[in-house]
Amino acid sequence: MPSRSALTRRHLLGATLGATGLLMAGCSEPAASFTGIDITGADYATGFSLTDHNGQARTLADFKGKAVVLFFGFTQCPDVCPTTMSELAEAKRLLGPEGERVQGLFVSIDPERDTPEIMKQYMASFDPSFLALYAPADRLPELAKSYKIYYKKVDGPTPTSYTMDHSAGSYVYDPQGRIRLYHRYGTGAPALAADLKKLLAG
């Protein structure tokens, strides 16, 4: 049977280890909490190879060092697309000088009407640094599948007055080009800016 002094030493050692464990737990870095849906490590939305509205080939690697926000839409969209791009421009503004490290990307799901010149003008109406990207019509379904987005042409009264149903969220990448977040439509500029600030600081 252990002596009383041996038991006392064990109790003291246990208390010391317990206190040390608490201190270490208190010093560990808390995981960043985001407003957007954390999809870090997802096996989709991992990248693209597209052409921008200036005719330049683009991949995620071109924007290394920046947080990238990517949205699928079309320039004749009456509400969701302009609202989303306006919120992105406002989020960039809210970040002040750090906003220069945010890249907005708009991927057209309407290659029939969204010409490079139209997309260039559309981006300029939100932020001159934003880029519109496009894929040939025959490659668009594969791209949409790789991003798990939905889009569908909805006929209008004339052949050119159709509209497009589509997913209404944005994908957010960190400065290392890793997919990190999915922001639902209507989350708002302040929430997006807060999430971007955390990614830029990481």
mmCIF file of C-alpha atoms in Angstrom:
data_model
loop_
_atom_site.group_PDB
_atom_site.id
_atom_site.type_symbol
_atom_site.label_atom_id
_atom_site.label_comp_id
_atom_site.label_asym_id
_atom_site.label_seq_id
_atom_site.Cartn_x
_atom_site.Cartn_y
_atom_site.Cartn_z
ATOM 1 C CA MET A 1 0.000 0.000 0.000
ATOM 2 C CA PRO A 2 1.485 3.432 -0.942
ATOM 3 C CA SER A 3 2.567 5.685 1.917
ATOM 4 C CA ARG A 4 0.630 8.822 2.762
ATOM 5 C CA SER A 5 3.444 10.995 1.402
ATOM 6 C CA ALA A 6 3.439 9.036 -1.898
ATOM 7 C CA LEU A 7 -0.334 9.572 -2.255
ATOM 8 C CA THR A 8 0.110 13.278 -1.535
ATOM 9 C CA ARG A 9 2.797 13.518 -4.231
ATOM 10 C CA ARG A 10 0.478 11.779 -6.728
ATOM 11 C CA HIS A 11 -2.381 14.157 -5.930
ATOM 12 C CA LEU A 12 -0.097 17.161 -6.349
ATOM 13 C CA LEU A 13 1.225 15.813 -9.656
ATOM 14 C CA GLY A 14 -2.323 15.165 -10.881
ATOM 15 C CA ALA A 15 -3.400 18.677 -9.903
ATOM 16 C CA THR A 16 -0.351 20.194 -11.614
ATOM 17 C CA LEU A 17 -0.964 18.250 -14.837
ATOM 18 C CA GLY A 18 -4.643 19.167 -14.757
ATOM 19 C CA ALA A 19 -3.854 22.862 -14.314
ATOM 20 C CA THR A 20 -1.268 22.692 -17.110
ATOM 21 C CA GLY A 21 -3.830 21.085 -19.396
ATOM 22 C CA LEU A 22 -6.313 23.871 -18.680
ATOM 23 C CA LEU A 23 -3.695 26.529 -19.368
ATOM 24 C CA MET A 24 -2.707 24.876 -22.647
ATOM 25 C CA ALA A 25 -6.347 24.601 -23.693
ATOM 26 C CA GLY A 26 -6.810 28.280 -22.872
ATOM 27 C CA CYS A 27 -3.792 29.256 -24.985
ATOM 28 C CA SER A 28 -4.759 27.294 -28.099
ATOM 29 C CA GLU A 29 -5.980 29.305 -31.106
ATOM 30 C CA PRO A 30 -9.764 29.157 -31.494
ATOM 31 C CA ALA A 31 -10.992 28.026 -34.901
ATOM 32 C CA ALA A 32 -12.247 30.877 -37.073
ATOM 33 C CA SER A 33 -16.026 31.083 -37.189
ATOM 34 C CA PHE A 34 -17.600 32.221 -40.441
ATOM 35 C CA THR A 35 -21.009 33.485 -41.480
ATOM 36 C CA GLY A 36 -20.711 31.625 -44.778
ATOM 37 C CA ILE A 37 -20.917 27.837 -44.954
ATOM 38 C CA ASP A 38 -17.467 26.376 -44.334
ATOM 39 C CA ILE A 39 -16.694 23.921 -47.149
ATOM 40 C CA THR A 40 -12.935 23.744 -46.584
ATOM 41 C CA GLY A 41 -11.556 20.583 -48.192
ATOM 42 C CA ALA A 42 -14.536 20.096 -50.543
ATOM 43 C CA ASP A 43 -13.890 17.960 -53.630
ATOM 44 C CA TYR A 44 -15.857 20.357 -55.864
ATOM 45 C CA ALA A 45 -15.415 24.044 -56.828
ATOM 46 C CA THR A 46 -11.672 23.435 -56.725
ATOM 47 C CA GLY A 47 -10.723 25.493 -59.759
ATOM 48 C CA PHE A 48 -11.375 26.509 -63.339
ATOM 49 C CA SER A 49 -9.761 27.277 -66.685
ATOM 50 C CA LEU A 50 -11.753 30.047 -68.363
ATOM 51 C CA THR A 51 -11.361 33.176 -70.476
ATOM 52 C CA ASP A 52 -11.955 36.655 -69.043
ATOM 53 C CA HIS A 53 -13.736 39.554 -70.727
ATOM 54 C CA ASN A 54 -10.372 40.849 -71.985
ATOM 55 C CA GLY A 55 -9.714 37.586 -73.841
ATOM 56 C CA GLN A 56 -7.088 36.395 -71.346
ATOM 57 C CA ALA A 57 -6.955 32.769 -70.150
ATOM 58 C CA ARG A 58 -7.509 32.559 -66.397
ATOM 59 C CA THR A 59 -7.117 30.024 -63.590
ATOM 60 C CA LEU A 60 -7.218 30.384 -59.812
ATOM 61 C CA ALA A 61 -3.414 30.526 -59.762
ATOM 62 C CA ASP A 62 -3.600 33.984 -61.369
ATOM 63 C CA PHE A 63 -5.086 35.379 -58.169
ATOM 64 C CA LYS A 64 -2.748 33.868 -55.588
ATOM 65 C CA GLY A 65 -2.383 36.218 -52.628
ATOM 66 C CA LYS A 66 -5.964 37.408 -52.960
ATOM 67 C CA ALA A 67 -9.251 36.192 -51.530
ATOM 68 C CA VAL A 68 -11.435 35.278 -54.494
ATOM 69 C CA VAL A 69 -15.241 35.471 -54.595
ATOM 70 C CA LEU A 70 -16.771 33.659 -57.580
ATOM 71 C CA PHE A 71 -20.413 33.904 -58.651
ATOM 72 C CA PHE A 72 -22.325 32.315 -61.555
ATOM 73 C CA GLY A 73 -24.878 34.557 -63.262
ATOM 74 C CA PHE A 74 -25.874 36.453 -66.420
ATOM 75 C CA THR A 75 -25.783 40.142 -67.298
ATOM 76 C CA GLN A 76 -29.507 40.445 -68.071
ATOM 77 C CA CYS A 77 -30.455 39.098 -64.641
ATOM 78 C CA PRO A 78 -32.961 41.547 -63.097
ATOM 79 C CA ASP A 79 -32.233 41.140 -59.387
ATOM 80 C CA VAL A 80 -30.076 38.354 -57.901
ATOM 81 C CA CYS A 81 -26.955 38.990 -59.991
ATOM 82 C CA PRO A 82 -26.736 42.784 -59.644
ATOM 83 C CA THR A 83 -27.549 42.534 -55.934
ATOM 84 C CA THR A 84 -24.802 39.960 -55.388
ATOM 85 C CA MET A 85 -22.191 41.912 -57.323
ATOM 86 C CA SER A 86 -23.158 45.157 -55.556
ATOM 87 C CA GLU A 87 -22.760 43.456 -52.170
ATOM 88 C CA LEU A 88 -19.366 42.130 -53.211
ATOM 89 C CA ALA A 89 -18.258 45.617 -54.269
ATOM 90 C CA GLU A 90 -19.507 47.000 -50.944
ATOM 91 C CA ALA A 91 -17.713 44.239 -48.990
ATOM 92 C CA LYS A 92 -14.495 45.152 -50.780
ATOM 93 C CA ARG A 93 -15.012 48.823 -49.887
ATOM 94 C CA LEU A 94 -15.672 47.971 -46.224
ATOM 95 C CA LEU A 95 -12.263 46.286 -46.021
ATOM 96 C CA GLY A 96 -10.475 49.547 -46.820
ATOM 97 C CA PRO A 97 -6.913 49.062 -48.120
ATOM 98 C CA GLU A 98 -7.237 45.295 -47.567
ATOM 99 C CA GLY A 99 -9.990 45.306 -50.173
ATOM 100 C CA GLU A 100 -7.280 45.488 -52.841
ATOM 101 C CA ARG A 101 -6.597 41.852 -51.975
ATOM 102 C CA VAL A 102 -10.137 40.784 -52.939
ATOM 103 C CA GLN A 103 -10.867 39.570 -56.470
ATOM 104 C CA GLY A 104 -14.447 39.397 -57.702
ATOM 105 C CA LEU A 105 -15.176 36.919 -60.503
ATOM 106 C CA PHE A 106 -18.451 36.586 -62.417
ATOM 107 C CA VAL A 107 -18.931 33.431 -64.514
ATOM 108 C CA SER A 108 -21.539 33.775 -67.253
ATOM 109 C CA ILE A 109 -24.155 31.049 -67.661
ATOM 110 C CA ASP A 110 -25.484 32.850 -70.760
ATOM 111 C CA PRO A 111 -22.737 32.669 -73.415
ATOM 112 C CA GLU A 112 -25.325 33.250 -76.131
ATOM 113 C CA ARG A 113 -25.884 36.867 -75.077
ATOM 114 C CA ASP A 114 -22.997 37.710 -72.736
ATOM 115 C CA THR A 115 -20.345 38.920 -75.135
ATOM 116 C CA PRO A 116 -16.934 39.996 -73.766
ATOM 117 C CA GLU A 117 -17.771 43.673 -74.375
ATOM 118 C CA ILE A 118 -21.123 43.435 -72.566
ATOM 119 C CA MET A 119 -19.505 41.615 -69.634
ATOM 120 C CA LYS A 120 -16.706 44.183 -69.428
ATOM 121 C CA GLN A 121 -19.220 47.021 -69.169
ATOM 122 C CA TYR A 122 -21.241 45.041 -66.636
ATOM 123 C CA MET A 123 -18.220 44.495 -64.372
ATOM 124 C CA ALA A 124 -17.207 48.165 -64.624
ATOM 125 C CA SER A 125 -20.609 49.159 -63.232
ATOM 126 C CA PHE A 126 -19.706 47.398 -59.962
ATOM 127 C CA ASP A 127 -15.915 47.546 -59.636
ATOM 128 C CA PRO A 128 -13.305 48.002 -62.388
ATOM 129 C CA SER A 129 -11.128 45.260 -60.883
ATOM 130 C CA PHE A 130 -13.864 42.603 -61.150
ATOM 131 C CA LEU A 131 -13.555 40.143 -64.030
ATOM 132 C CA ALA A 132 -16.231 38.310 -65.969
ATOM 133 C CA LEU A 133 -15.316 34.817 -67.154
ATOM 134 C CA TYR A 134 -16.893 32.617 -69.773
ATOM 135 C CA ALA A 135 -16.740 29.109 -71.135
ATOM 136 C CA PRO A 136 -17.899 27.920 -74.563
ATOM 137 C CA ALA A 137 -21.527 26.756 -74.482
ATOM 138 C CA ASP A 138 -20.492 23.101 -74.920
ATOM 139 C CA ARG A 139 -18.187 23.259 -71.880
ATOM 140 C CA LEU A 140 -20.605 25.038 -69.570
ATOM 141 C CA PRO A 141 -22.500 21.923 -68.375
ATOM 142 C CA GLU A 142 -19.257 20.268 -67.274
ATOM 143 C CA LEU A 143 -18.167 23.441 -65.459
ATOM 144 C CA ALA A 144 -21.532 23.750 -63.713
ATOM 145 C CA LYS A 145 -21.325 20.128 -62.590
ATOM 146 C CA SER A 146 -17.836 20.652 -61.154
ATOM 147 C CA TYR A 147 -19.237 23.519 -59.068
ATOM 148 C CA LYS A 148 -22.540 21.801 -58.228
ATOM 149 C CA ILE A 149 -24.510 24.743 -59.575
ATOM 150 C CA TYR A 150 -27.857 24.666 -61.353
ATOM 151 C CA TYR A 151 -28.860 26.715 -64.385
ATOM 152 C CA LYS A 152 -31.664 26.426 -66.917
ATOM 153 C CA LYS A 153 -32.815 28.526 -69.855
ATOM 154 C CA VAL A 154 -36.425 29.687 -69.521
ATOM 155 C CA ASP A 155 -38.052 30.736 -72.779
ATOM 156 C CA GLY A 156 -39.582 34.205 -73.090
ATOM 157 C CA PRO A 157 -42.064 35.719 -75.553
ATOM 158 C CA THR A 158 -39.318 36.094 -78.187
ATOM 159 C CA PRO A 159 -36.225 33.996 -78.958
ATOM 160 C CA THR A 160 -33.888 36.590 -77.416
ATOM 161 C CA SER A 161 -35.986 37.566 -74.382
ATOM 162 C CA TYR A 162 -35.429 34.369 -72.432
ATOM 163 C CA THR A 163 -34.232 34.368 -68.850
ATOM 164 C CA MET A 164 -32.052 32.000 -66.825
ATOM 165 C CA ASP A 165 -32.886 30.159 -63.617
ATOM 166 C CA HIS A 166 -29.725 29.523 -61.631
ATOM 167 C CA SER A 167 -28.098 28.903 -58.257
ATOM 168 C CA ALA A 168 -27.620 32.095 -56.296
ATOM 169 C CA GLY A 169 -24.613 31.617 -54.026
ATOM 170 C CA SER A 170 -20.953 32.640 -54.127
ATOM 171 C CA TYR A 171 -17.823 30.553 -53.658
ATOM 172 C CA VAL A 172 -15.008 32.063 -51.607
ATOM 173 C CA TYR A 173 -11.340 31.058 -51.867
ATOM 174 C CA ASP A 174 -8.513 31.972 -49.502
ATOM 175 C CA PRO A 175 -5.287 33.684 -50.699
ATOM 176 C CA GLN A 176 -3.704 30.258 -51.270
ATOM 177 C CA GLY A 177 -6.411 29.380 -53.794
ATOM 178 C CA ARG A 178 -8.199 26.859 -51.558
ATOM 179 C CA ILE A 179 -11.979 26.665 -51.559
ATOM 180 C CA ARG A 180 -13.199 27.738 -48.102
ATOM 181 C CA LEU A 181 -16.748 29.102 -48.027
ATOM 182 C CA TYR A 182 -20.107 29.146 -49.762
ATOM 183 C CA HIS A 183 -22.086 32.349 -49.205
ATOM 184 C CA ARG A 184 -25.812 32.129 -49.748
ATOM 185 C CA TYR A 185 -27.594 34.901 -51.621
ATOM 186 C CA GLY A 186 -28.640 37.778 -49.389
ATOM 187 C CA THR A 187 -26.062 37.216 -46.627
ATOM 188 C CA GLY A 188 -25.111 40.880 -46.946
ATOM 189 C CA ALA A 189 -21.943 42.892 -47.501
ATOM 190 C CA PRO A 190 -20.896 43.273 -43.813
ATOM 191 C CA ALA A 191 -21.009 39.501 -43.228
ATOM 192 C CA LEU A 192 -19.043 38.814 -46.413
ATOM 193 C CA ALA A 193 -16.489 41.492 -45.520
ATOM 194 C CA ALA A 194 -16.013 39.955 -42.050
ATOM 195 C CA ASP A 195 -15.394 36.499 -43.536
ATOM 196 C CA LEU A 196 -12.979 37.899 -46.140
ATOM 197 C CA LYS A 197 -11.070 39.741 -43.419
ATOM 198 C CA LYS A 198 -10.554 36.476 -41.539
ATOM 199 C CA LEU A 199 -9.360 34.674 -44.658
ATOM 200 C CA LEU A 200 -6.952 37.496 -45.547
ATOM 201 C CA ALA A 201 -5.549 37.436 -42.017
ATOM 202 C CA GLY A 202 -5.036 33.676 -42.079
#
